[in-house]
PDB file of C-alpha atoms in Angstrom:
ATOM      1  CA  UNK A   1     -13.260  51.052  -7.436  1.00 74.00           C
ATOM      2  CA  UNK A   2     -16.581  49.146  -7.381  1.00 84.00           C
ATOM      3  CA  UNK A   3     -17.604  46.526  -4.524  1.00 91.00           C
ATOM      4  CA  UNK A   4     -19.315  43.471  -6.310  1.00 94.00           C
ATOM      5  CA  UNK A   5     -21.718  41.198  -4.588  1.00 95.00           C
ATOM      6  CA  UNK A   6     -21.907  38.024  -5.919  1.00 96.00           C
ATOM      7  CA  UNK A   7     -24.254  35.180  -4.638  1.00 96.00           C
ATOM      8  CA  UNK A   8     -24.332  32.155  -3.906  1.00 97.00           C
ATOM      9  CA  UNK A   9     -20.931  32.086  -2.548  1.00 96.00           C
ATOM     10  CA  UNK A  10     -21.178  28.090  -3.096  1.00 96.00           C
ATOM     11  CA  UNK A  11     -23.408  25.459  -4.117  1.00 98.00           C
ATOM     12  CA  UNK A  12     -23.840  21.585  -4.772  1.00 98.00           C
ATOM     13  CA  UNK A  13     -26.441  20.810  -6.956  1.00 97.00           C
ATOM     14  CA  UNK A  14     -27.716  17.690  -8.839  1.00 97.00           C
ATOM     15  CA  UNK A  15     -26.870  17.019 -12.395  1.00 97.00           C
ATOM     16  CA  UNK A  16     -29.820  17.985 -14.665  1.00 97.00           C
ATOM     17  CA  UNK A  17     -30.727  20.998 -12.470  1.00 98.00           C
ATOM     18  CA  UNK A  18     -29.747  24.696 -12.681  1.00 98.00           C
ATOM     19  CA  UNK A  19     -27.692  27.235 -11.001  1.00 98.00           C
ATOM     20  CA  UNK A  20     -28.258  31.359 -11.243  1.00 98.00           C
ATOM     21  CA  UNK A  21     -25.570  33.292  -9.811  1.00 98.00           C
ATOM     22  CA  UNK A  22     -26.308  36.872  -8.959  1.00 98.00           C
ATOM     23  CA  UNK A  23     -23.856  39.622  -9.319  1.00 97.00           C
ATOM     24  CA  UNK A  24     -24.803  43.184  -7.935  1.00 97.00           C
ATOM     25  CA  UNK A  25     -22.207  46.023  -8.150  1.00 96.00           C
ATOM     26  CA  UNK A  26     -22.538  49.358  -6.248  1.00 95.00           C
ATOM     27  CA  UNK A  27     -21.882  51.688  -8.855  1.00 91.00           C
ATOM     28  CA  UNK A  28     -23.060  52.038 -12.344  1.00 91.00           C
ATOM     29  CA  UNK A  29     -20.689  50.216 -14.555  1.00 90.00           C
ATOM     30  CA  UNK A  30     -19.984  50.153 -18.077  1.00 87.00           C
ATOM     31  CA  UNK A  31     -18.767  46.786 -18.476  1.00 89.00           C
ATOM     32  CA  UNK A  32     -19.213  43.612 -17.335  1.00 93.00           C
ATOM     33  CA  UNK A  33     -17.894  40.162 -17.620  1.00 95.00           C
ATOM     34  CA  UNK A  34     -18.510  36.337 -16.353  1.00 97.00           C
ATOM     35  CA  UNK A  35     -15.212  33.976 -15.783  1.00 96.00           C
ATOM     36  CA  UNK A  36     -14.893  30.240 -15.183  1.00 97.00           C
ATOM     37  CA  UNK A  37     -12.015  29.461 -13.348  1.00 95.00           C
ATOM     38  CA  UNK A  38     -11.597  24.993 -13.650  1.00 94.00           C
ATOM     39  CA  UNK A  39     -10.160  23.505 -10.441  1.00 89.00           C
ATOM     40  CA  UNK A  40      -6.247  24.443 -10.505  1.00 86.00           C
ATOM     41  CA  UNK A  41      -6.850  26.452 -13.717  1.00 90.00           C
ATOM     42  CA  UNK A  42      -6.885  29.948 -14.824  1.00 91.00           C
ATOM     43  CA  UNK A  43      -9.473  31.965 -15.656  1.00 94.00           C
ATOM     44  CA  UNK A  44     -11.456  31.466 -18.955  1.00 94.00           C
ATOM     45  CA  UNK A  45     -13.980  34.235 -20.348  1.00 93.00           C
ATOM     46  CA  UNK A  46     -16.944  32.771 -20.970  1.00 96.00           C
ATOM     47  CA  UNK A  47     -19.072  36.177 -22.004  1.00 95.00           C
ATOM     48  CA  UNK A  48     -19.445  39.788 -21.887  1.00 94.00           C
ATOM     49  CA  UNK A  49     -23.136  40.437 -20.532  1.00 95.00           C
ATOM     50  CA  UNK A  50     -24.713  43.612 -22.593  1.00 91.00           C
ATOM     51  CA  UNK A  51     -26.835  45.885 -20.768  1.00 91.00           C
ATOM     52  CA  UNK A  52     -30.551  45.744 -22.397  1.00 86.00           C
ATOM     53  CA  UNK A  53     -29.473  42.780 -24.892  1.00 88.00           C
ATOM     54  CA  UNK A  54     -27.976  39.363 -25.688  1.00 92.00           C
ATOM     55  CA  UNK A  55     -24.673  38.486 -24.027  1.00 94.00           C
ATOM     56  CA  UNK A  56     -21.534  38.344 -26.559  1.00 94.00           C
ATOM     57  CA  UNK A  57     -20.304  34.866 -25.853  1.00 96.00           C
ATOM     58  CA  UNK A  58     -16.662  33.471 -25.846  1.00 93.00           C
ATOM     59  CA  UNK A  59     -15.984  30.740 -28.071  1.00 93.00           C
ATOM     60  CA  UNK A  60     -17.207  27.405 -27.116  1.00 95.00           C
ATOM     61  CA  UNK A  61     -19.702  28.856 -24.833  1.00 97.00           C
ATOM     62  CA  UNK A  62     -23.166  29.054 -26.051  1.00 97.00           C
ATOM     63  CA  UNK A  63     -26.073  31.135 -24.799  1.00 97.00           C
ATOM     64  CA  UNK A  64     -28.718  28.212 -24.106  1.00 97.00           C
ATOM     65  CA  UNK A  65     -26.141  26.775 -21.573  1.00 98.00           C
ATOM     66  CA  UNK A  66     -24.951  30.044 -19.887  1.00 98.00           C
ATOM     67  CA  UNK A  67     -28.257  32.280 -20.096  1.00 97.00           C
ATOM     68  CA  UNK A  68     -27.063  35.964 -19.614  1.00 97.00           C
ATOM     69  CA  UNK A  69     -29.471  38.972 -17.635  1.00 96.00           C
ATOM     70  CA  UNK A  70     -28.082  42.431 -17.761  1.00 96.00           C
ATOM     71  CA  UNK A  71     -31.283  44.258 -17.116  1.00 95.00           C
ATOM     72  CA  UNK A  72     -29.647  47.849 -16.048  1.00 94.00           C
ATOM     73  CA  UNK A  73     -25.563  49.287 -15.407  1.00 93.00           C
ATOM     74  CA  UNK A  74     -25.252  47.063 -11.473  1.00 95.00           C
ATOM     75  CA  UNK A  75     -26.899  44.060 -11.929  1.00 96.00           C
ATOM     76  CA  UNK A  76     -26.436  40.757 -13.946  1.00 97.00           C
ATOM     77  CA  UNK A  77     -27.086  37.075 -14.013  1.00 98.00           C
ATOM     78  CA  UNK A  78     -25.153  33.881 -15.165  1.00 98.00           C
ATOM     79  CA  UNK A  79     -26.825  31.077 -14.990  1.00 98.00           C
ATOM     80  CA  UNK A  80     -25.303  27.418 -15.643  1.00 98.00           C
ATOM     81  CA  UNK A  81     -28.284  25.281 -16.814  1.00 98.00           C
ATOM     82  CA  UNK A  82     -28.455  21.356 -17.527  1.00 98.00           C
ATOM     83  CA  UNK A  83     -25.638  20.813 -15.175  1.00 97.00           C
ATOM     84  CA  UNK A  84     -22.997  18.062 -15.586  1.00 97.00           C
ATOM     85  CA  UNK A  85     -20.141  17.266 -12.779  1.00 96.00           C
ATOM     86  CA  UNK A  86     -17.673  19.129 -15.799  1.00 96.00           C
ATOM     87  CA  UNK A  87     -19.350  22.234 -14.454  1.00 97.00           C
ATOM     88  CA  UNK A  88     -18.198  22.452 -11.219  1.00 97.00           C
ATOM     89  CA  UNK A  89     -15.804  25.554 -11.243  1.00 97.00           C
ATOM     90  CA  UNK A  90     -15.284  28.440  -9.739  1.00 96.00           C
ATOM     91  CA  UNK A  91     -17.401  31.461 -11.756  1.00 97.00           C
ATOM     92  CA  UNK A  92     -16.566  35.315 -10.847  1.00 96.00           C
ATOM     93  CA  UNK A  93     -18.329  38.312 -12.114  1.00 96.00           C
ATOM     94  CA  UNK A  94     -16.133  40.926 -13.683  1.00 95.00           C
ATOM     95  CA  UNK A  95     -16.406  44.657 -13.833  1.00 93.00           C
ATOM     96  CA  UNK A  96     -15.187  47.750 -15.960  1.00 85.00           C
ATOM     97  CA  UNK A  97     -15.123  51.000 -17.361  1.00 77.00           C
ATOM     98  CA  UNK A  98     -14.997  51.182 -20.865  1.00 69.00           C
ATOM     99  CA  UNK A  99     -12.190  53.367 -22.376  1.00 65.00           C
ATOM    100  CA  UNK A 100      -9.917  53.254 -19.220  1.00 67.00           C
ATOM    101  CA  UNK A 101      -7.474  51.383 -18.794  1.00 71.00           C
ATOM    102  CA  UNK A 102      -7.912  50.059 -14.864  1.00 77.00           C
ATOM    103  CA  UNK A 103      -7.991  46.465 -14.252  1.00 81.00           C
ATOM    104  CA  UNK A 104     -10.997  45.223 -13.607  1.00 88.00           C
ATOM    105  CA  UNK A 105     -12.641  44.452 -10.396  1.00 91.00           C
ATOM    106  CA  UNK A 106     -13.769  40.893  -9.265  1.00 93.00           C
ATOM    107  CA  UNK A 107     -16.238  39.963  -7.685  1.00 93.00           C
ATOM    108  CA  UNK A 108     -15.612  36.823  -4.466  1.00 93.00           C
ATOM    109  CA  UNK A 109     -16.686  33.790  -6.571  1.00 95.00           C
ATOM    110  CA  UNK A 110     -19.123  31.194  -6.732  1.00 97.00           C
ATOM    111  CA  UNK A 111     -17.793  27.495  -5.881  1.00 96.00           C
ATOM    112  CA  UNK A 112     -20.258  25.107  -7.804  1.00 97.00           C
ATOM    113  CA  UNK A 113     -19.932  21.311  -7.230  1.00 97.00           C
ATOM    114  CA  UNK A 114     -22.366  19.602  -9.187  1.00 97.00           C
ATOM    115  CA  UNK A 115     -23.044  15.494  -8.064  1.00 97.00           C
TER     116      UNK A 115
ATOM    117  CA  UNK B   1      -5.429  36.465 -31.142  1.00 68.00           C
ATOM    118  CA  UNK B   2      -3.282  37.922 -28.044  1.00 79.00           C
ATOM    119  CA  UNK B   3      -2.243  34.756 -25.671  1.00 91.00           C
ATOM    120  CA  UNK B   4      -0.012  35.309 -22.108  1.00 96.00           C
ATOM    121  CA  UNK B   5       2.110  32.652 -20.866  1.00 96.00           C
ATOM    122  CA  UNK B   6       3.512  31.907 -17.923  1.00 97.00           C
ATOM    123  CA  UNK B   7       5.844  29.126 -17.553  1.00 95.00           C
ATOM    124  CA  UNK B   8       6.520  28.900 -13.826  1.00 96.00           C
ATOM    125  CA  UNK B   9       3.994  26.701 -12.508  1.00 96.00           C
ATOM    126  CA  UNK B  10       4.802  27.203  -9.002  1.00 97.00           C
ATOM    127  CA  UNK B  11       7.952  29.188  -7.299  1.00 98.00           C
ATOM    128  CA  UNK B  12       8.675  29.552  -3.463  1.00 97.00           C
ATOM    129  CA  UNK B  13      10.710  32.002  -2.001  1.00 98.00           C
ATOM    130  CA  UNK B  14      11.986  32.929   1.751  1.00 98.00           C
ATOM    131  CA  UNK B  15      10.362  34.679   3.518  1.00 97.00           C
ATOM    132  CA  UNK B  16      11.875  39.003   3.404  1.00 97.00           C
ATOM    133  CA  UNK B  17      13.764  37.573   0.249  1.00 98.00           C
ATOM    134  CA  UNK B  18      13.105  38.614  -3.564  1.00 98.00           C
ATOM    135  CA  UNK B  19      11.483  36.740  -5.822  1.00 98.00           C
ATOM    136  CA  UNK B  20      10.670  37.166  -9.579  1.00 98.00           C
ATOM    137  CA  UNK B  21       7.634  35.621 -11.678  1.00 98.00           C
ATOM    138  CA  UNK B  22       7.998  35.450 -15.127  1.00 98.00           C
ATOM    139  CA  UNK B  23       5.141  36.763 -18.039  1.00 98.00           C
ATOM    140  CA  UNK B  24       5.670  36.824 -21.543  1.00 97.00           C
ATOM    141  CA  UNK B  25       2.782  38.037 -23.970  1.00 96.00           C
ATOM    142  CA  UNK B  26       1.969  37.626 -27.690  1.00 95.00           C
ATOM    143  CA  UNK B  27       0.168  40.352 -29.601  1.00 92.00           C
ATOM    144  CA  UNK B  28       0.440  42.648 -32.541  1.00 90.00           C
ATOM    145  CA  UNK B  29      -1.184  45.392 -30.964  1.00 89.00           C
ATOM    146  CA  UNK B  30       1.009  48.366 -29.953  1.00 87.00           C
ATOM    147  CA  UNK B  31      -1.784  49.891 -27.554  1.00 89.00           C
ATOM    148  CA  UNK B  32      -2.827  47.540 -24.767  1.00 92.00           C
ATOM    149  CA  UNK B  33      -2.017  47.347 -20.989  1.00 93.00           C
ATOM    150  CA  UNK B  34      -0.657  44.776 -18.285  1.00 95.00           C
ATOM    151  CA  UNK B  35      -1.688  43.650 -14.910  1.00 96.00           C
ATOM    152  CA  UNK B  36      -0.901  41.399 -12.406  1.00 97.00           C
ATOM    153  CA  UNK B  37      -3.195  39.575 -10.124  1.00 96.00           C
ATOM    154  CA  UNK B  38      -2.971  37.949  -7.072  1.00 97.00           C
ATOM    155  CA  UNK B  39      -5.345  34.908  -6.037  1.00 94.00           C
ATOM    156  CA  UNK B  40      -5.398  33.832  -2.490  1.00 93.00           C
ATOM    157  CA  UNK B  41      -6.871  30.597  -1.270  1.00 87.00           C
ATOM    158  CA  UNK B  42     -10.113  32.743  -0.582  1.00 84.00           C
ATOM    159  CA  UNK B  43     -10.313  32.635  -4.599  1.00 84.00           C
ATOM    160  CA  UNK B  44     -10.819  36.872  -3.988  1.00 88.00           C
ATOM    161  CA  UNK B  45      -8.824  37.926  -7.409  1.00 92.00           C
ATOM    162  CA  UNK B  46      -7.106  40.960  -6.183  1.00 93.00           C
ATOM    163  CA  UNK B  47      -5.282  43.803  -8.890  1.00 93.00           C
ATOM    164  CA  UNK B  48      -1.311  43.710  -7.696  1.00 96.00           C
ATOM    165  CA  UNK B  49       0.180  46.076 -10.249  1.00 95.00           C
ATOM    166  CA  UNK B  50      -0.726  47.714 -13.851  1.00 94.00           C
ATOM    167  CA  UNK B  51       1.203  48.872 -16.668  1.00 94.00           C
ATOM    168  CA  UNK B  52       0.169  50.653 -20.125  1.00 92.00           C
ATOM    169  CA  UNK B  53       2.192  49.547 -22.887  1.00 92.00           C
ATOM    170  CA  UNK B  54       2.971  53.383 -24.032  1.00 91.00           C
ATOM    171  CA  UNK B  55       4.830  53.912 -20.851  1.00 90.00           C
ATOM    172  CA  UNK B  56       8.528  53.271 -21.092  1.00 87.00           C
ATOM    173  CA  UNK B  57       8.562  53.252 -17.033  1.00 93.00           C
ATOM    174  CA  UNK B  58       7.779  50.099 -15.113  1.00 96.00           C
ATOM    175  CA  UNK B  59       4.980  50.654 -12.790  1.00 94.00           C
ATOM    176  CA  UNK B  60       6.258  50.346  -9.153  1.00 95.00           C
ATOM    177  CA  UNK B  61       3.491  49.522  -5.713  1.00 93.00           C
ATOM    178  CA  UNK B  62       5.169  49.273  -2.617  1.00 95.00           C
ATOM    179  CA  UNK B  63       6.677  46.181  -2.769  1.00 97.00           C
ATOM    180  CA  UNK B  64       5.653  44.937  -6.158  1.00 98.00           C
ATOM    181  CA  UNK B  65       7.099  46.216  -9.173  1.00 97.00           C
ATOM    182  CA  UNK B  66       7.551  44.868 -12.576  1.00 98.00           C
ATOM    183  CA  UNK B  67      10.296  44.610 -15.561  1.00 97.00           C
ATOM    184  CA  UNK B  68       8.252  45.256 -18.398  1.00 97.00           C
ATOM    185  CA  UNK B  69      10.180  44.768 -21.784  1.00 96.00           C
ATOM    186  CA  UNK B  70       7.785  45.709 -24.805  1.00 94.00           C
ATOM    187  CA  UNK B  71       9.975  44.502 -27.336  1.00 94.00           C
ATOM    188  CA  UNK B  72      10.215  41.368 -25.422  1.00 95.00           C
ATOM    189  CA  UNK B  73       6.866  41.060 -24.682  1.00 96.00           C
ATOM    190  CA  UNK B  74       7.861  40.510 -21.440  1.00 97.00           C
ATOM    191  CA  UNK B  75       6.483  41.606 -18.158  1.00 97.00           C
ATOM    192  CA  UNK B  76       7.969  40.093 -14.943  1.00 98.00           C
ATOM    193  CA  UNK B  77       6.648  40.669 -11.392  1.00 98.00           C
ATOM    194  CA  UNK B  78       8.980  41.623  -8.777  1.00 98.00           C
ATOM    195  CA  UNK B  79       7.783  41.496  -5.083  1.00 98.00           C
ATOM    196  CA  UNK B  80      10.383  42.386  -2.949  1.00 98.00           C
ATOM    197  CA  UNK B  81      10.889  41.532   1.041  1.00 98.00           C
ATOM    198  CA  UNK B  82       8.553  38.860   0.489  1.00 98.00           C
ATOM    199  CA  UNK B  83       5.649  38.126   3.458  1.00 97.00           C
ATOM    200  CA  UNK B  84       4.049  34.933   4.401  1.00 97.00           C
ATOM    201  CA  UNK B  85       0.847  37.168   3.103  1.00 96.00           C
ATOM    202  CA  UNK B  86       1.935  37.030  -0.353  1.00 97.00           C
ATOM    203  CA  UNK B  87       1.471  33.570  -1.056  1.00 97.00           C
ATOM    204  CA  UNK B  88      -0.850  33.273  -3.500  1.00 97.00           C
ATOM    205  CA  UNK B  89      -1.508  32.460  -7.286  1.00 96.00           C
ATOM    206  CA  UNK B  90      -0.461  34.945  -9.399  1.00 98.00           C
ATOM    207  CA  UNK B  91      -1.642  35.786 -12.840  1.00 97.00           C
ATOM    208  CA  UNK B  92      -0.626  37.412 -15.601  1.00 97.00           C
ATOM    209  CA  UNK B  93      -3.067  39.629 -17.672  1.00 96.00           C
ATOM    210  CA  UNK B  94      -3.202  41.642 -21.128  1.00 94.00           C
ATOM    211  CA  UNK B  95      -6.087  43.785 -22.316  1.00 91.00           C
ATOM    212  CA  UNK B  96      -6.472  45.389 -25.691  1.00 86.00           C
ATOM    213  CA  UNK B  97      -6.753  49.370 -25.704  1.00 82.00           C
ATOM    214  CA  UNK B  98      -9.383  48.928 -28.585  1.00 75.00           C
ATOM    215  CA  UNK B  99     -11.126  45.621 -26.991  1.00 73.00           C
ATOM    216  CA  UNK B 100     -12.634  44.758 -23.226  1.00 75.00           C
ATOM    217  CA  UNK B 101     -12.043  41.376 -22.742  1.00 78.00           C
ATOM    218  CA  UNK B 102      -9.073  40.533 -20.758  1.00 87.00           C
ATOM    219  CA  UNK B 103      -6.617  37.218 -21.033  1.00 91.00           C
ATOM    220  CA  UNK B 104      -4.980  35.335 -18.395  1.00 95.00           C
ATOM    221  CA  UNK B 105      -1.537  33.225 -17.955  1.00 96.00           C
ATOM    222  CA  UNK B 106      -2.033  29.952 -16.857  1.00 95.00           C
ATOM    223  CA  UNK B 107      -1.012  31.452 -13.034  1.00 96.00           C
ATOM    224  CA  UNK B 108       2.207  30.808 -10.965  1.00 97.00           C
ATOM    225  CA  UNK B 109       1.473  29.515  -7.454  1.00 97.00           C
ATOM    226  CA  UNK B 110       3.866  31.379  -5.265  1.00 98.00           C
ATOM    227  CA  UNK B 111       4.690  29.396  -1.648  1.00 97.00           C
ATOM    228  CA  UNK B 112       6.687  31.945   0.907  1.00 97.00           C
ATOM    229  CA  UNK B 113       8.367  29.914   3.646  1.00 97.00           C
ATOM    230  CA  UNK B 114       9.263  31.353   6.740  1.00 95.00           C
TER     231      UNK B 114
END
């Protein structure tokens, strides 16, 4: 299975500003994903990130709030801009092959607290 | 659209006992698979157990193995000879043969007591 890299680990950050959490996999992948886990809550999928072009976004997430880079097969980019306190989660970085059925492979999280 | 509940907010077993955490699933698909995952507090979501729907035999690791009832839609996690290591939130997760995206249970929070 693939080791996932995710950065920051954590952050606080002001309201207003912006966050880009990095997510760097060892192995080419065919699929990947980007999660928000709430405080005490599951996870939610928030978008599919497309290698070479635009994210496919979940309902009620929306592409000028959750930019999306997926510039080759290990690498992609979430970033959580304009940031209110509702932000502060937990967001993990998925990964997959497409046509098997494994479960996917998560990446450690990154804890954002937004003040 | 395929939801997975689970309606066991929190369980707590003793310790080298056998516990059971409950899934149930809603989907019209007959091609899809299972999983269980395991969240400790270091938020690491780790794959427990997996289980295609076409298989009539429930998938069995180690400790863990699971009741999986398709005309149910059910599919309950057994972890036998439970350790203090095992406590952990636990979800429940369904993915679509023909689509990527993966959906999670609300989570149980399993407590092991020693």
């Amino acid at each position: 299975s693939a080791v996932i890299s995710q950065k920051p680990s954590r952050d606080i950050c002001q309201r207003g500003t912006s966050l880009t959490i990095q997510c760097q996999v060892d192995s080419q992948v065919t699929m990947m994903f980007w999660y928000r886990q709430q405080p005490g809550q599951s996870l939610t999928l928030i978008a599919t990130a497309n290698q070479g072009s635009e994210a496919t976004y979940e309902s009620g997430f929306v592409i000028d709030k959750f930019p999306i880079s997926r510039p080759n097969l290990t690498f992609s980019t979430l970033t959580v801009s304009n940031m209110s306190p509702e932000d502060s989660s937990i967001y993990l970085c998925s990964v997959g092959w497409q046509g098997v059925g494994d479960g996917y492979t998560f990446g450690s999280g990154t804890r954002l607290t937004v003040v | 659209a395929q939801t997975v509940t689970q309606s066991q907010p929190e369980m707590s077993v003793q310790e080298a006992e056998t516990v059971t955490l409950s899934c149930t699933y809603d989907t019209s698909e007959s091609d899809y698979y299972l999983f269980w995952y395991k969240q400790p507090p270091s938020r690491q979501m780790i794959l427990v157990i997996r289980q295609e729907a076409y298989k009539q035999q429930n998938a069995t690791e180690n400790r863990f193995s699971v009741n999986f009832q398709k005309a149910a839609k059910s599919f309950s996690l057994k972890i036998s000879d439970s350790q203090l290591g095992d406590a952990a939130m636990y979800f429940c997760a369904y993915r679509s043969a023909g689509n990527n995206d993966m959906r999670f249970g609300a989570g149980t929070r399993l407590t092991v007591k020693p």
